[in-house]
Amino acid sequence: MASFVIKIPCSSANIGPGFDVIGLALSLHLDIHVTVEAKPSSQLPFNCAITYEDQSKSVEQISLDPEVNLITRVALYVLRCHNQRAFPVETKVHIVNPIPLGRGLGSSGTAVVAGVMLGNEVGKLGLSKERLLDYCLMIERHPDNVAASLFGGFVGTYLNELKPEDVARKEIPLSEVLPAPAGGVDTGIKPPEPPMAIGHYRKFNWAPEIKAIAIIPNFVVPTANARNVLPETYSRADVVFNLQRAALLPAALGSSPPDPDMIFLAMQDKVHQPYRKTLIPGLTEILQFMTPATQPGLLGICLSGAGPTILALATDRFTEIADRIIAQFASNGISCQWKLLEPAQDGATVTYN
Ligand SMILES: Nc1ncnc2c1ncn2[C@@H]1O[C@H](COP(=O)(O)OP(=O)(O)OP(=O)(O)O)[C@@H](O)[C@H]1O
Ligand SMILES: N[C@@H](CCO)C(=O)O
């Protein structure tokens, strides 16, 4: 019997101006406990039994059907690209999830990374993390969350300019990469494999004094909705505004001791936050009144990923900072939980028992 644990950190994407580019892995981990029993046969659908422990206080019910559950569905995609139609007989997957769903802490990216790691491990495929990133990008098509969760730390990411035939492969609809459940029946169709080296990343330094406060409102903003409110085109002035700040951000957050004024400036954004304010009551006020001048200890503040979580970077006075932001949400009738987190430098790991 093989038994191992896959551990994947959640992530905060964008960090202000780095829309779809910059990601930060954080110290809140999804754990997948896997056992493979090497039985002669199995009655389980796709040879897999899932159990799920919700530590995230989310209301959404996570499916325990291996063909529907995002983690096992992604694992089946990776396995089928390698001519393995199902899990090895007999695979038990116990998911322990403390990451709130649909709140801007990269829960879906973390689940996708868990799926590719799971497929790679049970299928004994020996794929590198660089190749696993290609598989992730066939499913979640912006690299900031998945690269941070896979590789860990504070990362800048980019997508390759692909050859025309590879562009066509990458733009295959998600429904062909992860076909709709066939009711436990194996359709036998081999899914499209990702082009090679679609996405890349580079790790930046992170000043050890800087901690991340995540203020997590008790409502969901699905990423798809938060992307739908963004414009198709931007003014030159807004693009230049973001480029100027994104160019400063890695140096600002990597320098010790941290310079609050530089960090606050480097975390300003005109590409996604102004449009997402419509989905997040109180965001405008929070981004306006929380500054290093009005709040000692604060370095910078932004929407975490697509929201609604607020990410406040700070060196101290964590409770005070969280309380002020929670009070603003409360004035809009929204309750919150908050967590003090740190960068998770290791990324996704597998440990055999
Ligand atoms: N552990 C998990 N197991 C199965 N499905 C999951 C898991 N985590 C997330 N999901 C799926 O991902 C969806 C949330 O994805 P979504 O992209 O909307 O938000 P997010 O990833 O939490 O936030 P963001 O992308 O802004 O950081 C959930 O509604 C659920 O369907
Ligand atoms: N960069 C992505 C992250 C959310 O998944 C966005 O802001 O839409």
Short mmCIF file of C-alpha atoms and ligand atoms in Angstrom, two decimals:
data_model
loop_
_atom_site.label_atom_id
_atom_site.label_comp_id
_atom_site.label_asym_id
_atom_site.label_seq_id
_atom_site.Cartn_x
_atom_site.Cartn_y
_atom_site.Cartn_z
CA MET A 1 0.00 0.00 0.00
CA ALA A 2 1.31 3.49 -0.90
CA SER A 3 0.32 6.37 1.31
CA PHE A 4 1.29 10.02 0.90
CA VAL A 5 0.17 13.59 1.58
CA ILE A 6 0.09 16.41 -0.98
CA LYS A 7 0.19 19.87 0.59
CA ILE A 8 -0.60 22.99 -1.46
CA PRO A 9 -0.58 26.61 -0.25
CA CYS A 10 -3.38 29.01 -1.14
CA SER A 11 -2.45 32.17 -3.00
CA SER A 12 -3.26 35.83 -3.41
CA ALA A 13 -3.10 37.03 -7.01
CA ASN A 14 -2.43 40.47 -8.54
CA ILE A 15 -1.14 42.24 -5.36
CA GLY A 16 -2.46 45.52 -6.77
CA PRO A 17 -1.06 46.35 -10.21
CA GLY A 18 0.08 42.84 -11.22
CA PHE A 19 -3.22 41.71 -12.74
CA ASP A 20 -2.83 38.12 -14.03
CA VAL A 21 0.95 38.40 -13.46
CA ILE A 22 1.97 38.50 -9.80
CA GLY A 23 1.07 35.91 -7.16
CA LEU A 24 1.92 35.22 -3.53
CA ALA A 25 1.65 31.76 -1.95
CA LEU A 26 0.36 31.99 1.62
CA SER A 27 0.53 29.81 4.71
CA LEU A 28 -2.95 28.28 4.51
CA HIS A 29 -2.70 24.81 2.99
CA LEU A 30 -5.00 22.34 1.24
CA ASP A 31 -4.00 18.81 2.33
CA ILE A 32 -4.74 15.72 0.24
CA HIS A 33 -4.19 12.41 2.06
CA VAL A 34 -3.91 9.61 -0.50
CA THR A 35 -3.75 5.83 -0.11
CA VAL A 36 -3.45 3.36 -2.99
CA GLU A 37 -4.24 -0.17 -1.85
CA ALA A 38 -3.15 -2.25 -4.91
CA LYS A 39 -6.26 -4.48 -4.89
CA PRO A 40 -7.03 -6.80 -7.84
CA SER A 41 -10.31 -5.01 -8.67
CA SER A 42 -12.61 -2.23 -7.46
CA GLN A 43 -16.32 -1.40 -7.47
CA LEU A 44 -15.59 2.30 -7.01
CA PRO A 45 -16.26 4.70 -9.91
CA PHE A 46 -12.89 5.33 -11.57
CA ASN A 47 -11.38 3.23 -8.71
CA CYS A 48 -11.52 6.28 -6.44
CA ALA A 49 -13.27 7.16 -3.16
CA ILE A 50 -13.24 10.78 -1.97
CA THR A 51 -13.85 12.11 1.51
CA TYR A 52 -13.90 15.85 2.24
CA GLU A 53 -13.26 17.71 5.48
CA ASP A 54 -14.35 21.34 5.27
CA GLN A 55 -12.34 23.61 7.54
CA SER A 56 -13.16 26.69 5.47
CA LYS A 57 -16.70 27.43 6.72
CA SER A 58 -17.85 27.59 3.07
CA VAL A 59 -21.51 26.92 2.27
CA GLU A 60 -20.84 25.29 -1.13
CA GLN A 61 -21.09 21.49 -1.15
CA ILE A 62 -18.02 19.91 -2.76
CA SER A 63 -18.85 16.89 -4.93
CA LEU A 64 -17.47 13.50 -3.86
CA ASP A 65 -17.91 12.08 -7.37
CA PRO A 66 -14.39 11.62 -8.83
CA GLU A 67 -15.59 12.66 -12.27
CA VAL A 68 -17.08 15.92 -10.91
CA ASN A 69 -14.81 16.96 -8.05
CA LEU A 70 -12.33 19.53 -9.42
CA ILE A 71 -9.27 17.87 -7.84
CA THR A 72 -9.93 14.30 -9.05
CA ARG A 73 -11.31 15.48 -12.39
CA VAL A 74 -8.03 17.31 -13.06
CA ALA A 75 -6.08 14.22 -11.90
CA LEU A 76 -8.09 12.11 -14.38
CA TYR A 77 -7.23 14.61 -17.13
CA VAL A 78 -3.49 14.24 -16.42
CA LEU A 79 -3.79 10.42 -16.20
CA ARG A 80 -5.78 10.16 -19.46
CA CYS A 81 -3.21 12.27 -21.32
CA HIS A 82 -0.87 9.39 -20.37
CA ASN A 83 -3.21 6.60 -21.42
CA GLN A 84 -4.30 5.74 -17.88
CA ARG A 85 -8.09 5.75 -17.95
CA ALA A 86 -8.76 5.70 -14.19
CA PHE A 87 -7.06 5.85 -10.80
CA PRO A 88 -5.02 2.83 -9.69
CA VAL A 89 -7.16 0.22 -7.90
CA GLU A 90 -7.97 1.27 -5.21
CA THR A 91 -7.33 4.97 -4.50
CA LYS A 92 -8.68 6.80 -1.44
CA VAL A 93 -8.45 10.59 -1.46
CA HIS A 94 -9.16 12.49 1.76
CA ILE A 95 -9.29 16.26 1.20
CA VAL A 96 -8.80 18.63 4.14
CA ASN A 97 -9.62 22.16 3.01
CA PRO A 98 -9.23 25.29 5.14
CA ILE A 99 -9.26 27.64 2.08
CA PRO A 100 -12.53 29.59 1.73
CA LEU A 101 -14.11 28.99 -1.68
CA GLY A 102 -14.62 31.86 -4.12
CA ARG A 103 -13.19 34.53 -1.82
CA GLY A 104 -9.98 35.53 -3.63
CA LEU A 105 -7.50 33.20 -1.94
CA GLY A 106 -7.00 31.05 -5.03
CA SER A 107 -9.05 28.06 -3.87
CA SER A 108 -9.63 26.92 -7.47
CA GLY A 109 -5.97 27.35 -8.43
CA THR A 110 -4.97 25.38 -5.33
CA ALA A 111 -7.44 22.61 -6.27
CA VAL A 112 -6.10 22.51 -9.85
CA VAL A 113 -2.51 22.22 -8.56
CA ALA A 114 -3.69 19.47 -6.18
CA GLY A 115 -5.23 17.64 -9.15
CA VAL A 116 -2.14 17.72 -11.35
CA MET A 117 0.07 16.68 -8.41
CA LEU A 118 -2.34 13.83 -7.60
CA GLY A 119 -2.43 12.57 -11.22
CA ASN A 120 1.34 12.79 -11.49
CA GLU A 121 1.84 10.86 -8.26
CA VAL A 122 -0.71 8.04 -8.56
CA GLY A 123 0.13 7.56 -12.26
CA LYS A 124 3.88 7.51 -11.43
CA LEU A 125 4.35 9.91 -14.36
CA GLY A 126 7.45 11.68 -13.06
CA LEU A 127 6.48 15.02 -14.65
CA SER A 128 8.47 18.08 -13.58
CA LYS A 129 6.71 20.98 -11.85
CA GLU A 130 7.45 23.07 -14.94
CA ARG A 131 5.46 20.58 -17.06
CA LEU A 132 2.71 20.37 -14.42
CA LEU A 133 2.30 24.16 -14.79
CA ASP A 134 1.36 23.56 -18.46
CA TYR A 135 -1.38 21.15 -17.33
CA CYS A 136 -2.65 23.69 -14.78
CA LEU A 137 -2.80 26.36 -17.48
CA MET A 138 -5.04 24.23 -19.67
CA ILE A 139 -7.61 24.55 -16.87
CA GLU A 140 -7.00 27.86 -15.07
CA ARG A 141 -5.77 30.12 -17.85
CA HIS A 142 -4.16 32.90 -15.87
CA PRO A 143 -0.83 31.84 -14.31
CA ASP A 144 -0.64 33.99 -11.16
CA ASN A 145 -2.52 31.71 -8.70
CA VAL A 146 -1.38 28.32 -10.00
CA ALA A 147 2.32 29.29 -10.31
CA ALA A 148 2.34 30.67 -6.75
CA SER A 149 0.66 27.53 -5.33
CA LEU A 150 2.87 25.16 -7.33
CA PHE A 151 6.25 26.83 -6.81
CA GLY A 152 5.61 28.83 -3.62
CA GLY A 153 6.72 32.31 -2.60
CA PHE A 154 6.22 35.66 -4.28
CA VAL A 155 6.26 35.16 -8.04
CA GLY A 156 6.08 37.02 -11.32
CA THR A 157 4.57 34.94 -14.10
CA TYR A 158 4.13 35.14 -17.84
CA LEU A 159 2.72 33.14 -20.72
CA ASN A 160 4.78 32.33 -23.80
CA GLU A 161 3.90 33.68 -27.16
CA LEU A 162 2.94 30.40 -28.75
CA LYS A 163 3.23 29.10 -32.31
CA PRO A 164 -0.16 29.29 -34.12
CA GLU A 165 -0.73 25.52 -33.78
CA ASP A 166 0.01 25.70 -30.05
CA VAL A 167 -2.30 28.70 -29.61
CA ALA A 168 -5.06 26.59 -31.11
CA ARG A 169 -4.28 23.78 -28.64
CA LYS A 170 -4.22 26.10 -25.66
CA GLU A 171 -7.49 27.73 -26.62
CA ILE A 172 -9.35 24.45 -26.68
CA PRO A 173 -12.52 25.02 -24.61
CA LEU A 174 -12.35 23.85 -21.02
CA SER A 175 -15.22 21.46 -21.77
CA GLU A 176 -12.87 19.45 -24.01
CA VAL A 177 -10.03 19.47 -21.49
CA LEU A 178 -12.32 18.43 -18.64
CA PRO A 179 -15.29 16.84 -20.45
CA ALA A 180 -18.65 16.88 -18.74
CA PRO A 181 -19.18 13.84 -16.47
CA ALA A 182 -20.30 10.82 -18.47
CA GLY A 183 -22.18 9.27 -15.54
CA GLY A 184 -19.33 7.04 -14.43
CA VAL A 185 -18.81 5.73 -17.97
CA ASP A 186 -15.35 6.06 -19.51
CA THR A 187 -15.79 7.67 -22.94
CA GLY A 188 -12.32 6.48 -23.98
CA ILE A 189 -11.51 9.84 -25.61
CA LYS A 190 -7.93 11.01 -25.09
CA PRO A 191 -8.02 14.65 -23.94
CA PRO A 192 -5.87 17.37 -25.57
CA GLU A 193 -2.37 17.54 -24.11
CA PRO A 194 -0.99 20.99 -23.27
CA PRO A 195 1.64 22.59 -25.50
CA MET A 196 5.13 22.58 -23.94
CA ALA A 197 6.28 25.47 -21.73
CA ILE A 198 3.13 27.61 -21.94
CA GLY A 199 3.85 29.48 -18.75
CA HIS A 200 6.88 30.54 -16.70
CA TYR A 201 7.60 32.17 -13.39
CA ARG A 202 10.35 33.96 -11.52
CA LYS A 203 10.58 34.13 -7.71
CA PHE A 204 11.10 37.51 -6.10
CA ASN A 205 12.54 38.27 -2.67
CA TRP A 206 10.17 38.98 0.19
CA ALA A 207 11.26 41.11 3.14
CA PRO A 208 10.91 38.91 6.26
CA GLU A 209 9.26 41.71 8.30
CA ILE A 210 6.20 41.76 6.00
CA LYS A 211 3.15 39.73 7.03
CA ALA A 212 -0.13 39.36 5.14
CA ILE A 213 -3.47 40.02 6.82
CA ALA A 214 -6.35 38.44 4.89
CA ILE A 215 -9.75 39.93 5.75
CA ILE A 216 -12.29 37.49 4.33
CA PRO A 217 -15.90 38.72 3.92
CA ASN A 218 -18.63 36.13 4.26
CA PHE A 219 -19.81 36.29 0.66
CA VAL A 220 -18.59 34.73 -2.56
CA VAL A 221 -17.41 36.52 -5.70
CA PRO A 222 -16.94 33.86 -8.38
CA THR A 223 -13.81 34.70 -10.39
CA ALA A 224 -15.74 34.38 -13.65
CA ASN A 225 -18.13 37.16 -12.53
CA ALA A 226 -15.25 39.34 -11.37
CA ARG A 227 -13.58 38.96 -14.79
CA ASN A 228 -16.81 39.76 -16.62
CA VAL A 229 -16.96 43.27 -15.10
CA LEU A 230 -13.53 44.18 -16.55
CA PRO A 231 -13.36 46.22 -19.77
CA GLU A 232 -11.99 44.73 -23.01
CA THR A 233 -9.68 47.71 -23.57
CA TYR A 234 -7.86 50.25 -21.38
CA SER A 235 -6.58 53.78 -21.85
CA ARG A 236 -2.85 54.25 -22.40
CA ALA A 237 -2.71 56.32 -19.19
CA ASP A 238 -4.15 53.48 -17.08
CA VAL A 239 -1.83 50.86 -18.63
CA VAL A 240 1.22 53.07 -18.01
CA PHE A 241 0.01 53.74 -14.44
CA ASN A 242 -0.02 49.99 -13.71
CA LEU A 243 3.25 49.24 -15.53
CA GLN A 244 5.05 51.90 -13.50
CA ARG A 245 3.82 50.43 -10.24
CA ALA A 246 4.23 46.77 -11.20
CA ALA A 247 7.86 47.48 -12.09
CA LEU A 248 8.45 48.81 -8.55
CA LEU A 249 6.48 46.17 -6.64
CA PRO A 250 9.08 43.32 -6.44
CA ALA A 251 11.83 45.72 -5.29
CA ALA A 252 9.47 47.43 -2.83
CA LEU A 253 8.34 44.15 -1.18
CA GLY A 254 11.80 42.58 -1.33
CA SER A 255 13.68 45.40 0.42
CA SER A 256 14.42 45.30 4.10
CA PRO A 257 13.51 47.32 6.14
CA PRO A 258 10.26 47.90 4.22
CA ASP A 259 9.47 51.43 3.06
CA PRO A 260 5.71 51.97 3.69
CA ASP A 261 5.34 54.90 1.27
CA MET A 262 7.04 53.01 -1.57
CA ILE A 263 5.00 49.84 -0.94
CA PHE A 264 1.72 51.73 -0.70
CA LEU A 265 2.42 53.47 -4.00
CA ALA A 266 3.59 50.25 -5.70
CA MET A 267 0.33 48.49 -4.78
CA GLN A 268 -1.98 50.97 -6.55
CA ASP A 269 -4.00 49.66 -9.49
CA LYS A 270 -6.23 50.99 -12.26
CA VAL A 271 -6.77 47.77 -14.22
CA HIS A 272 -9.03 45.60 -12.05
CA GLN A 273 -9.87 47.06 -8.63
CA PRO A 274 -11.85 50.11 -9.87
CA TYR A 275 -14.21 47.83 -11.84
CA ARG A 276 -14.59 45.23 -9.09
CA LYS A 277 -15.72 47.84 -6.54
CA THR A 278 -19.23 47.33 -7.89
CA LEU A 279 -19.16 43.72 -6.60
CA ILE A 280 -17.65 44.47 -3.19
CA PRO A 281 -19.53 46.94 -0.95
CA GLY A 282 -17.07 49.03 1.08
CA LEU A 283 -14.02 48.37 -1.12
CA THR A 284 -13.79 52.01 -2.30
CA GLU A 285 -13.79 53.34 1.26
CA ILE A 286 -11.33 50.73 2.57
CA LEU A 287 -8.80 51.43 -0.22
CA GLN A 288 -9.16 55.18 0.46
CA PHE A 289 -8.93 55.40 4.24
CA MET A 290 -6.38 52.66 5.00
CA THR A 291 -2.98 54.24 4.30
CA PRO A 292 0.40 54.17 6.12
CA ALA A 293 -0.34 57.78 7.18
CA THR A 294 -3.67 56.90 8.83
CA GLN A 295 -2.71 53.43 10.10
CA PRO A 296 0.67 52.73 11.73
CA GLY A 297 2.06 49.30 10.81
CA LEU A 298 0.29 49.23 7.44
CA LEU A 299 2.44 49.02 4.31
CA GLY A 300 -0.06 48.51 1.52
CA ILE A 301 -3.52 47.23 0.73
CA CYS A 302 -5.26 45.60 -2.23
CA LEU A 303 -7.97 43.24 -3.32
CA SER A 304 -6.78 39.64 -3.01
CA GLY A 305 -7.22 37.96 -6.40
CA ALA A 306 -10.70 38.62 -7.74
CA GLY A 307 -11.97 39.43 -4.22
CA PRO A 308 -13.83 39.90 -1.99
CA THR A 309 -10.90 39.23 0.41
CA ILE A 310 -8.77 42.26 1.25
CA LEU A 311 -5.02 41.73 1.59
CA ALA A 312 -3.29 44.18 3.93
CA LEU A 313 0.50 43.95 4.17
CA ALA A 314 1.89 45.10 7.50
CA THR A 315 4.78 44.85 9.93
CA ASP A 316 2.72 45.07 13.14
CA ARG A 317 -0.65 46.18 14.68
CA PHE A 318 -2.29 43.30 12.81
CA THR A 319 -5.43 43.09 14.97
CA GLU A 320 -5.97 46.86 14.82
CA ILE A 321 -5.68 46.83 11.00
CA ALA A 322 -8.03 43.87 10.64
CA ASP A 323 -10.56 45.41 13.04
CA ARG A 324 -10.76 48.68 11.09
CA ILE A 325 -11.39 46.87 7.81
CA ILE A 326 -13.90 44.52 9.42
CA ALA A 327 -15.73 47.55 10.88
CA GLN A 328 -16.05 49.08 7.41
CA PHE A 329 -17.52 45.85 6.02
CA ALA A 330 -19.82 45.66 9.07
CA SER A 331 -21.21 49.13 8.22
CA ASN A 332 -22.37 47.52 4.95
CA GLY A 333 -23.91 44.61 6.88
CA ILE A 334 -21.09 42.20 5.95
CA SER A 335 -19.32 40.03 8.53
CA CYS A 336 -15.75 38.79 8.06
CA GLN A 337 -13.16 36.41 9.40
CA TRP A 338 -9.48 37.32 9.26
CA LYS A 339 -6.18 35.45 9.21
CA LEU A 340 -2.58 36.48 9.73
CA LEU A 341 -0.55 34.69 7.05
CA GLU A 342 3.03 34.53 5.79
CA PRO A 343 4.50 33.67 2.39
CA ALA A 344 4.62 29.89 1.87
CA GLN A 345 7.99 29.47 0.21
CA ASP A 346 7.88 25.70 -0.45
CA GLY A 347 4.94 25.54 -2.84
CA ALA A 348 3.25 22.19 -3.45
CA THR A 349 4.94 19.23 -1.73
CA VAL A 350 4.46 15.44 -1.60
CA THR A 351 5.45 13.49 1.51
CA TYR A 352 5.34 9.67 1.60
CA ASN A 353 4.39 8.04 4.90
N1 LIG B 1 -10.81 21.99 -2.61
C1 LIG B 1 -11.65 22.08 -3.63
N2 LIG B 1 -12.24 20.97 -4.10
C2 LIG B 1 -13.09 21.04 -5.14
N3 LIG B 1 -13.45 22.21 -5.76
C3 LIG B 1 -12.89 23.33 -5.32
C4 LIG B 1 -11.97 23.34 -4.25
N4 LIG B 1 -11.57 24.60 -4.04
C5 LIG B 1 -12.23 25.36 -4.95
N5 LIG B 1 -13.03 24.63 -5.73
C6 LIG B 1 -13.91 25.12 -6.80
O1 LIG B 1 -13.46 26.41 -7.21
C7 LIG B 1 -14.51 27.39 -7.07
C8 LIG B 1 -13.98 28.73 -6.65
O2 LIG B 1 -13.19 29.24 -7.67
P1 LIG B 1 -13.06 30.78 -7.99
O3 LIG B 1 -12.02 30.90 -9.05
O4 LIG B 1 -14.40 31.37 -8.26
O5 LIG B 1 -12.57 31.45 -6.63
P2 LIG B 1 -11.17 31.38 -5.87
O6 LIG B 1 -10.21 30.53 -6.65
O7 LIG B 1 -11.43 30.98 -4.47
O8 LIG B 1 -10.74 32.91 -5.86
P3 LIG B 1 -9.60 33.72 -6.71
O9 LIG B 1 -9.43 33.00 -8.01
O10 LIG B 1 -10.17 35.09 -6.89
O11 LIG B 1 -8.40 33.75 -5.88
C9 LIG B 1 -15.41 26.80 -5.98
O12 LIG B 1 -16.71 27.32 -6.12
C10 LIG B 1 -15.32 25.31 -6.25
O13 LIG B 1 -16.23 24.95 -7.26
N1 LIG B 2 -5.67 37.35 -11.81
C1 LIG B 2 -6.94 36.74 -11.54
C2 LIG B 2 -6.87 36.07 -10.20
C3 LIG B 2 -8.19 35.50 -9.74
O1 LIG B 2 -8.23 34.15 -9.95
C4 LIG B 2 -8.03 37.80 -11.52
O2 LIG B 2 -7.83 38.82 -10.87
O3 LIG B 2 -9.07 37.61 -12.16
#
